[in-house]
Short mmCIF file of C-alpha atoms and ligand atoms in Angstrom, two decimals:
data_model
loop_
_atom_site.label_atom_id
_atom_site.label_comp_id
_atom_site.label_asym_id
_atom_site.label_seq_id
_atom_site.Cartn_x
_atom_site.Cartn_y
_atom_site.Cartn_z
CA UNK A 1 -12.71 -19.33 -19.08
CA UNK A 2 -15.39 -22.30 -20.18
CA UNK A 3 -19.16 -22.75 -19.47
CA UNK A 4 -18.64 -25.46 -16.91
CA UNK A 5 -15.34 -24.64 -14.96
CA UNK A 6 -14.92 -24.23 -11.96
CA UNK A 7 -16.20 -20.82 -9.73
CA UNK A 8 -12.67 -18.70 -8.44
CA UNK A 9 -13.30 -15.55 -5.99
CA UNK A 10 -10.71 -13.04 -5.91
CA UNK A 11 -10.79 -10.59 -2.82
CA UNK A 12 -9.02 -7.49 -3.74
CA UNK A 13 -8.59 -4.10 -6.00
CA UNK A 14 -5.19 -4.40 -6.67
CA UNK A 15 -2.30 -5.04 -9.80
CA UNK A 16 -1.26 -8.47 -7.21
CA UNK A 17 -5.27 -9.31 -7.74
CA UNK A 18 -6.06 -8.12 -11.35
CA UNK A 19 -2.66 -10.33 -12.63
CA UNK A 20 -3.91 -13.35 -10.23
CA UNK A 21 -7.80 -12.52 -11.89
CA UNK A 22 -6.45 -12.01 -15.09
CA UNK A 23 -4.00 -15.03 -16.18
CA UNK A 24 -6.36 -18.05 -14.27
CA UNK A 25 -9.32 -16.69 -16.40
CA UNK A 26 -6.92 -18.19 -18.85
CA UNK A 27 -7.22 -21.42 -17.63
CA UNK A 28 -9.53 -23.95 -18.96
CA UNK A 29 -10.72 -25.08 -15.48
CA UNK A 30 -12.19 -21.85 -14.71
CA UNK A 31 -15.72 -20.73 -16.01
CA UNK A 32 -16.51 -17.71 -13.83
CA UNK A 33 -14.29 -15.12 -12.09
CA UNK A 34 -15.62 -12.75 -9.17
CA UNK A 35 -13.00 -9.96 -8.21
CA UNK A 36 -14.34 -7.98 -5.07
CA UNK A 37 -14.28 -5.35 -5.11
CA UNK A 38 -11.77 -5.31 -8.37
CA UNK A 39 -10.91 -1.97 -10.47
CA UNK A 40 -11.39 -0.93 -13.72
CA UNK A 41 -9.45 -3.82 -15.50
CA UNK A 42 -11.37 -6.43 -14.27
CA UNK A 43 -14.15 -6.48 -16.96
CA UNK A 44 -11.60 -6.85 -19.57
CA UNK A 45 -10.96 -10.41 -19.17
CA UNK A 46 -14.46 -11.47 -18.41
CA UNK A 47 -14.50 -10.81 -14.84
CA UNK A 48 -17.53 -9.77 -12.45
CA UNK A 49 -17.28 -7.04 -9.82
CA UNK A 50 -18.58 -7.74 -6.58
CA UNK A 51 -19.34 -4.63 -4.59
CA UNK A 52 -18.02 -5.43 -0.90
CA UNK A 53 -15.07 -4.36 1.08
CA UNK A 54 -12.41 -7.13 1.69
CA UNK A 55 -12.71 -5.87 4.97
CA UNK A 56 -16.24 -6.70 5.48
CA UNK A 57 -15.32 -10.80 6.47
CA UNK A 58 -19.44 -11.90 6.62
CA UNK A 59 -19.78 -9.49 3.40
CA UNK A 60 -17.67 -11.82 1.04
CA UNK A 61 -17.68 -14.93 2.52
CA UNK A 62 -21.72 -14.53 2.10
CA UNK A 63 -21.00 -13.70 -1.26
CA UNK A 64 -18.72 -16.22 -2.12
CA UNK A 65 -20.94 -18.97 -0.48
CA UNK A 66 -24.09 -17.80 -2.47
CA UNK A 67 -21.80 -17.75 -5.46
CA UNK A 68 -21.04 -21.08 -5.57
CA UNK A 69 -17.06 -20.33 -5.28
CA UNK A 70 -15.07 -23.65 -5.74
CA UNK A 71 -11.79 -21.57 -4.78
CA UNK A 72 -11.81 -18.20 -2.70
CA UNK A 73 -8.42 -16.14 -3.24
CA UNK A 74 -7.70 -13.22 -0.35
CA UNK A 75 -4.86 -10.94 -1.96
CA UNK A 76 -4.04 -8.09 0.48
CA UNK A 77 -2.85 -8.58 3.58
CA UNK A 78 -6.01 -6.85 6.03
CA UNK A 79 -8.82 -9.42 5.52
CA UNK A 80 -6.21 -11.92 6.61
CA UNK A 81 -5.25 -10.84 9.63
CA UNK A 82 -8.97 -10.13 10.54
CA UNK A 83 -9.72 -13.85 10.27
CA UNK A 84 -11.27 -14.00 6.52
CA UNK A 85 -9.69 -17.74 6.07
CA UNK A 86 -11.25 -18.65 8.78
CA UNK A 87 -14.45 -17.43 8.40
CA UNK A 88 -14.57 -18.73 4.99
CA UNK A 89 -13.36 -22.66 5.42
CA UNK A 90 -15.75 -22.81 8.71
CA UNK A 91 -18.10 -22.42 5.78
CA UNK A 92 -16.51 -24.76 3.33
CA UNK A 93 -14.72 -23.29 1.06
CA UNK A 94 -11.52 -23.85 -0.62
CA UNK A 95 -9.11 -20.83 -0.07
CA UNK A 96 -5.55 -19.91 -0.73
CA UNK A 97 -4.09 -17.96 2.60
CA UNK A 98 -3.29 -18.55 6.26
CA UNK A 99 -5.45 -18.86 8.98
CA UNK A 100 -5.65 -15.53 11.88
CA UNK A 101 -2.89 -16.83 13.85
CA UNK A 102 -0.64 -17.94 11.27
CA UNK A 103 -1.42 -14.44 9.73
CA UNK A 104 -0.59 -12.88 12.43
CA UNK A 105 3.80 -13.15 10.90
CA UNK A 106 2.76 -9.97 8.81
CA UNK A 107 0.02 -8.52 11.23
CA UNK A 108 2.30 -7.84 14.36
CA UNK A 109 5.81 -7.62 13.64
CA UNK A 110 6.48 -7.50 17.41
CA UNK A 111 5.37 -11.03 17.22
CA UNK A 112 7.57 -12.49 13.99
CA UNK A 113 10.48 -11.12 16.00
CA UNK A 114 9.63 -12.75 19.31
CA UNK A 115 9.05 -15.78 17.05
CA UNK A 116 12.37 -15.35 15.45
CA UNK A 117 14.14 -15.60 18.35
CA UNK A 118 12.40 -18.51 19.58
CA UNK A 119 12.42 -20.37 16.52
CA UNK A 120 16.20 -19.73 15.49
CA UNK A 121 15.11 -18.02 12.71
CA UNK A 122 18.35 -16.04 11.26
CA UNK A 123 16.57 -12.23 11.98
CA UNK A 124 18.28 -9.06 12.94
CA UNK A 125 18.74 -7.78 16.56
CA UNK A 126 15.62 -6.19 18.03
CA UNK A 127 13.56 -5.09 21.21
CA UNK A 128 10.21 -2.68 21.69
CA UNK A 129 9.21 -0.26 23.81
CA UNK A 130 6.62 1.83 24.61
CA UNK A 131 8.37 4.79 26.78
CA UNK A 132 10.60 7.65 25.85
CA UNK A 133 13.08 6.37 28.27
CA UNK A 134 13.42 3.12 26.46
CA UNK A 135 13.55 5.04 22.87
CA UNK A 136 16.89 6.89 24.71
CA UNK A 137 17.86 3.32 25.39
CA UNK A 138 17.77 1.66 22.17
CA UNK A 139 19.26 4.79 20.43
CA UNK A 140 21.97 5.16 22.67
CA UNK A 141 23.13 1.69 20.53
CA UNK A 142 23.96 2.89 17.12
CA UNK A 143 22.84 0.17 15.36
CA UNK A 144 18.99 0.32 16.06
CA UNK A 145 18.25 2.48 13.38
CA UNK A 146 15.52 0.97 12.14
CA UNK A 147 11.64 1.84 13.29
CA UNK A 148 8.73 0.27 12.72
CA UNK A 149 5.16 0.01 13.75
CA UNK A 150 3.92 -3.62 15.00
CA UNK A 151 1.19 -3.57 12.47
CA UNK A 152 -0.01 -3.14 9.40
CA UNK A 153 1.21 0.01 7.49
CA UNK A 154 0.39 -1.03 3.75
CA UNK A 155 4.44 -0.85 3.53
CA UNK A 156 4.93 2.42 4.89
CA UNK A 157 5.37 1.54 8.65
CA UNK A 158 9.08 1.69 8.64
CA UNK A 159 11.77 4.15 8.75
CA UNK A 160 15.34 2.90 8.07
CA UNK A 161 16.89 6.24 9.84
CA UNK A 162 20.16 7.85 8.63
CA UNK A 163 21.11 9.77 11.76
CA UNK A 164 19.47 8.89 16.02
CA UNK A 165 17.60 12.08 15.24
CA UNK A 166 15.90 10.66 12.51
CA UNK A 167 14.81 7.50 14.41
CA UNK A 168 13.95 9.15 17.66
CA UNK A 169 11.42 11.59 16.26
CA UNK A 170 9.75 8.70 13.85
CA UNK A 171 9.18 6.25 17.14
CA UNK A 172 8.09 9.09 19.18
CA UNK A 173 5.27 9.19 16.82
CA UNK A 174 4.54 5.82 17.30
CA UNK A 175 4.66 6.12 20.97
CA UNK A 176 2.44 9.04 20.92
CA UNK A 177 0.02 7.28 19.00
CA UNK A 178 -0.23 4.36 21.89
CA UNK A 179 1.48 2.25 20.33
CA UNK A 180 4.51 -0.17 20.81
CA UNK A 181 8.06 0.59 18.41
CA UNK A 182 9.98 -2.45 17.23
CA UNK A 183 13.08 -1.43 16.79
CA UNK A 184 15.64 -3.47 14.71
CA UNK A 185 19.27 -3.48 14.28
CA UNK A 186 19.88 -2.16 10.77
CA UNK A 187 21.58 -4.04 7.84
CA UNK A 188 23.26 -3.39 4.86
CA UNK A 189 23.29 -5.53 1.70
CA UNK A 190 20.86 -6.12 -1.19
CA UNK A 191 17.49 -6.84 -0.06
CA UNK A 192 15.12 -9.80 -1.88
CA UNK A 193 11.68 -11.40 -1.40
CA UNK A 194 11.66 -14.94 -1.11
CA UNK A 195 8.68 -16.51 -1.18
CA UNK A 196 7.34 -19.98 -1.22
CA UNK A 197 4.19 -21.65 -1.94
CA UNK A 198 2.73 -23.94 1.22
CA UNK A 199 -0.62 -26.77 1.31
CA UNK A 200 0.39 -26.95 5.35
CA UNK A 201 2.03 -30.42 4.43
CA UNK A 202 4.73 -29.05 2.01
CA UNK A 203 5.90 -26.48 0.16
CA UNK A 204 7.52 -25.30 -2.99
CA UNK A 205 9.94 -22.42 -4.00
CA UNK A 206 9.29 -19.82 -6.00
CA UNK A 207 11.76 -17.89 -8.46
CA UNK A 208 13.46 -14.92 -5.74
CA UNK A 209 12.16 -11.40 -6.59
CA UNK A 210 13.21 -7.96 -5.87
CA UNK A 211 11.14 -5.04 -5.85
CA UNK A 212 12.00 -1.22 -5.42
CA UNK A 213 9.87 0.41 -2.12
CA UNK A 214 10.65 4.16 -2.21
CA UNK A 215 9.08 6.58 -4.45
CA UNK A 216 11.81 8.12 -6.20
CA UNK A 217 15.03 6.44 -8.30
CA UNK A 218 18.07 5.80 -6.61
CA UNK A 219 15.86 4.39 -3.63
CA UNK A 220 15.18 7.93 -2.32
CA UNK A 221 11.88 9.57 -1.42
CA UNK A 222 9.11 7.62 0.61
CA UNK A 223 8.39 4.06 1.50
CA UNK A 224 5.86 3.32 -1.03
CA UNK A 225 3.86 -0.49 -1.39
CA UNK A 226 5.80 -0.81 -4.16
CA UNK A 227 7.51 0.81 -7.69
CA UNK A 228 7.61 -2.15 -9.48
CA UNK A 229 10.09 -5.72 -9.26
CA UNK A 230 11.77 -8.24 -11.41
CA UNK A 231 12.69 -11.63 -11.19
CA UNK A 232 14.61 -14.09 -11.07
CA UNK A 233 16.98 -12.34 -9.03
CA UNK A 234 20.81 -13.05 -10.59
CA UNK A 235 22.37 -12.36 -7.20
CA UNK A 236 20.41 -14.83 -5.56
CA UNK A 237 21.98 -17.84 -6.62
CA UNK A 238 20.87 -20.99 -5.62
CA UNK A 239 23.33 -21.79 -2.92
CA UNK A 240 21.61 -18.39 -1.15
CA UNK A 241 18.15 -19.59 -1.54
CA UNK A 242 18.81 -22.92 -0.20
CA UNK A 243 19.93 -20.89 2.98
CA UNK A 244 17.42 -18.44 2.88
CA UNK A 245 15.27 -22.09 3.33
CA UNK A 246 17.98 -23.50 6.17
CA UNK A 247 18.32 -20.07 7.99
CA UNK A 248 14.77 -18.50 7.69
CA UNK A 249 12.10 -20.64 5.99
CA UNK A 250 12.23 -24.31 7.31
CA UNK A 251 12.76 -23.02 10.83
CA UNK A 252 9.63 -21.23 10.24
CA UNK A 253 7.53 -23.34 9.26
CA UNK A 254 9.07 -26.26 12.32
CA UNK A 255 8.36 -23.34 14.89
CA UNK A 256 4.62 -23.34 13.56
CA UNK A 257 4.70 -27.23 13.49
CA UNK A 258 5.52 -27.43 16.62
CA UNK A 259 2.92 -24.87 18.13
CA UNK A 260 0.52 -27.01 15.85
CA UNK A 261 0.06 -24.81 12.92
CA UNK A 262 -0.23 -25.16 9.55
CA UNK A 263 0.54 -22.92 7.12
CA UNK A 264 -1.37 -22.24 3.72
CA UNK A 265 -1.39 -19.68 1.32
CA UNK A 266 2.28 -17.73 0.72
CA UNK A 267 4.95 -17.17 2.74
CA UNK A 268 6.93 -14.03 1.83
CA UNK A 269 10.03 -13.19 3.29
CA UNK A 270 11.49 -9.90 2.88
CA UNK A 271 15.63 -10.71 3.59
CA UNK A 272 18.70 -8.84 3.63
CA UNK A 273 21.21 -10.46 2.16
CA UNK A 274 24.48 -9.50 3.97
CA UNK A 275 27.95 -10.79 3.70
CA UNK A 276 27.20 -12.99 6.82
CA UNK A 277 23.80 -14.56 4.72
CA UNK A 278 20.70 -13.82 4.52
CA UNK A 279 18.33 -12.26 7.58
CA UNK A 280 14.83 -12.04 7.73
CA UNK A 281 13.43 -8.46 7.83
CA UNK A 282 9.77 -9.46 8.00
CA UNK A 283 7.25 -11.80 6.70
CA UNK A 284 4.10 -11.29 4.82
CA UNK A 285 1.36 -13.94 4.38
CA UNK A 286 0.76 -12.60 0.74
CA UNK A 287 2.16 -12.39 -2.38
CA UNK A 288 4.04 -9.17 -3.00
CA UNK A 289 2.91 -6.95 -4.80
CA UNK A 290 4.34 -6.13 -7.75
CA UNK A 291 6.67 -9.25 -7.02
CA UNK A 292 3.70 -11.53 -7.49
CA UNK A 293 2.74 -9.65 -10.80
CA UNK A 294 6.32 -10.68 -12.71
CA UNK A 295 6.53 -14.35 -11.39
CA UNK A 296 3.32 -15.22 -13.04
CA UNK A 297 4.54 -13.65 -15.88
CA UNK A 298 7.47 -16.56 -15.84
CA UNK A 299 4.77 -19.36 -14.58
CA UNK A 300 3.91 -21.69 -17.23
CA UNK A 301 1.94 -23.62 -14.90
CA UNK A 302 -2.27 -22.98 -15.01
CA UNK A 303 -2.43 -20.31 -11.57
CA UNK A 304 -5.52 -22.15 -10.96
CA UNK A 305 -3.97 -25.49 -11.16
CA UNK A 306 -1.27 -24.49 -8.22
CA UNK A 307 -3.51 -22.02 -6.47
CA UNK A 308 -6.59 -24.66 -5.86
CA UNK A 309 -3.57 -27.71 -5.07
CA UNK A 310 -2.36 -24.96 -2.27
CA UNK A 311 -5.68 -24.97 -0.68
CA UNK A 312 -6.62 -28.23 -0.56
CA UNK A 313 -3.80 -29.81 0.24
CA UNK A 314 -2.14 -31.04 -3.08
CA UNK A 315 1.25 -29.26 -3.66
CA UNK A 316 3.19 -32.66 -3.65
CA UNK A 317 0.52 -33.17 -7.23
CA UNK A 318 1.91 -29.41 -9.29
CA UNK A 319 6.10 -29.33 -10.72
CA UNK A 320 6.37 -25.75 -11.04
CA UNK A 321 7.86 -24.69 -14.52
CA UNK A 322 9.27 -21.23 -15.30
CA UNK A 323 9.96 -19.48 -18.52
CA UNK A 324 13.14 -18.74 -19.14
CA UNK A 325 14.96 -15.05 -19.19
CA UNK A 326 13.45 -12.09 -16.80
CA UNK A 327 9.93 -10.03 -16.04
CA UNK A 328 9.68 -6.89 -15.05
CA UNK A 329 6.97 -4.77 -14.16
CA UNK A 330 7.09 -1.24 -13.44
CA UNK A 331 4.46 0.94 -11.66
CA UNK A 332 2.75 3.63 -12.88
CA UNK A 333 1.31 6.04 -10.48
CA UNK A 334 -0.34 9.19 -9.50
CA UNK A 335 2.23 12.08 -9.40
CA UNK A 336 2.00 12.30 -5.12
CA UNK A 337 1.97 8.83 -4.43
CA UNK A 338 2.16 7.78 -1.60
CA UNK A 339 1.04 11.37 -0.54
CA UNK A 340 -1.81 13.20 -1.79
CA UNK A 341 -2.25 12.37 -5.47
CA UNK A 342 -5.02 13.21 -7.87
CA UNK A 343 -7.62 10.66 -9.33
CA UNK A 344 -10.38 10.58 -12.13
CA UNK A 345 -7.34 11.34 -14.86
CA UNK A 346 -8.59 9.94 -18.72
CA UNK A 347 -5.28 7.16 -19.34
CA UNK A 348 -4.44 7.69 -23.18
CA UNK A 349 -2.10 4.68 -25.07
CA UNK A 350 -2.94 1.17 -23.86
CA UNK A 351 -3.47 -0.43 -26.27
CA UNK A 352 -0.50 0.62 -28.62
CA UNK A 353 1.40 -0.37 -25.03
CA UNK A 354 0.18 -3.66 -25.57
CA UNK A 355 1.52 -3.93 -28.86
CA UNK A 356 5.27 -3.89 -27.82
CA UNK A 357 5.93 -7.49 -27.64
CA UNK A 358 6.23 -9.28 -24.83
CA UNK A 359 3.58 -6.81 -22.48
CA UNK A 360 1.21 -6.71 -20.57
CA UNK A 361 -0.35 -4.50 -18.24
CA UNK A 362 -2.18 -4.88 -14.88
CA UNK A 363 -4.93 -2.77 -13.53
CA UNK A 364 -4.21 -1.36 -9.91
CA UNK A 365 -5.95 1.96 -9.13
CA UNK A 366 -8.43 2.71 -12.15
CA UNK A 367 -12.58 2.72 -13.22
CA UNK A 368 -13.47 1.99 -16.16
CA UNK A 369 -16.83 4.75 -17.17
CA UNK A 370 -18.66 4.36 -20.68
CA UNK A 371 -15.59 2.24 -22.29
CA UNK A 372 -12.62 4.55 -21.37
CA UNK A 373 -10.17 3.82 -18.23
CA UNK A 374 -9.83 6.50 -15.76
CA UNK A 375 -7.20 6.98 -12.81
CA UNK A 376 -8.93 6.02 -9.24
CA UNK A 377 -6.13 5.74 -7.14
CA UNK A 378 -1.62 5.99 -6.08
CA UNK A 379 -0.74 2.82 -7.83
CA UNK A 380 -2.78 3.09 -11.70
CA UNK A 381 -1.14 0.20 -13.66
CA UNK A 382 1.53 -2.44 -13.77
CA UNK A 383 3.15 -2.15 -16.57
CA UNK A 384 4.85 -5.95 -17.15
CA UNK A 385 7.62 -7.43 -19.74
CA UNK A 386 9.38 -10.19 -20.41
CA UNK A 387 13.03 -10.81 -22.28
CA UNK A 388 15.40 -13.70 -22.53
CA UNK A 389 17.44 -10.97 -20.66
CA UNK A 390 16.77 -8.63 -18.15
CA UNK A 391 18.21 -5.44 -20.73
CA UNK A 392 15.22 -6.99 -23.34
CA UNK A 393 12.56 -7.24 -20.60
CA UNK A 394 13.70 -3.55 -19.30
CA UNK A 395 13.82 -2.25 -22.86
CA UNK A 396 10.36 -3.74 -23.71
CA UNK A 397 8.54 -2.16 -20.24
CA UNK A 398 9.74 1.64 -20.74
CA UNK A 399 9.04 1.28 -24.70
CA UNK A 400 5.53 0.13 -23.79
CA UNK A 401 5.33 3.13 -20.98
CA UNK A 402 6.18 5.74 -23.61
CA UNK A 403 2.94 4.77 -24.91
CA UNK A 404 0.96 5.59 -21.44
CA UNK A 405 0.23 9.00 -20.68
CA UNK A 406 -2.35 10.70 -17.80
CA UNK A 407 -2.38 13.52 -16.24
CA UNK A 408 0.65 13.89 -13.25
CA UNK A 409 1.82 10.30 -14.35
CA UNK A 410 5.39 9.08 -12.21
CA UNK A 411 7.01 5.86 -12.98
CA UNK A 412 10.95 5.01 -11.67
CA UNK A 413 13.25 4.86 -14.11
CA UNK A 414 15.69 2.07 -12.75
CA UNK A 415 13.90 -0.79 -12.26
CA UNK A 416 15.52 -3.93 -12.77
CA UNK A 417 18.77 -1.50 -13.38
CA UNK A 418 20.32 -1.56 -9.78
N1 LIG B 501 6.09 -5.58 -2.53
C1 LIG B 501 6.28 -5.19 -1.47
C2 LIG B 501 5.46 -6.02 -0.71
O1 LIG B 501 4.25 -6.78 -1.32
O2 LIG B 501 5.28 -5.40 0.56
#
């Protein structure tokens, strides 16, 4: 960072925000980095923590304005859906992230499916209801076994049921909470994360990534916020990526455009690669966590320039360049995550892990006290590695992990394998 450089203000406290701030701190254009609220890792690259919660919209925009922010980066979905970008833009702060209207694509899963049908996006068959009779009706059709909450649930509001009984239980719980339940046709295939940057005028394709949402090896266990990722994904060929654009992304942007809306930031399509082509499972309106961490390891551009170009409508000036090879991320989590887990355990071995070639470690649920890192959340660390092959990246990441220890540490050993 340089004394006279730009002021960048990151909102969030997880691995995605840490990786973004860490990589941006290397930009020769950047002078100061604030992270609200950040985590135990923020200080290691000279970032300054700001004690404001991401959900405190007024607090964030005031803090960003006071610090003469040149670029505000909103990492998580909750403040996006709650209107942070509109509030920041109203104060003249250049901001990376979509407005409140476009953020509904993540904030309201029923909205997305209704719009998807209207805009001719490749989506699964779906329906929604708020009654027990309605649930019975949907479940009489054996295709409807994916049960979703309408709103934000940190990736944990989805049940992909094996049986009618399991689907019924999940759906009943949702309506008992007074919410509508969304049913989707259960599709088979591999999932892939397709992200597109947009400056409101044009968009650019990021490398395809794959994340691992379930807690245990072999895609068993509870849904989590993400246990690991890798990129690029060889089975997302350029032809499949073209179909994702043609059948999912382009009709979505065209639909928004017809409504007079401009999406700025990153649109993340969670897709299923079915035998008849890619289908949209859901949209996110921010970078995937931890997919973005692996893409950042491969991105050769200055991340500040890329993020700023999206905020300022100058994405046409940017040619994205990628390192050849692969990147992988394995999340080290506190045992028990995504359910109850302990906090406050000493983290050992980070310096040794960082000696492994190609390795970088991003912080998520950590806290720094008297120079020592302790666990402070479910997803504790994102250990990443690059390699010329996926096998090399995998070998490096797990070698690095062998050096790290904290009580009850848990991670999947099959990231990049299946
Ligand atoms: N990795 C999944 C997500 O960011 O929602």
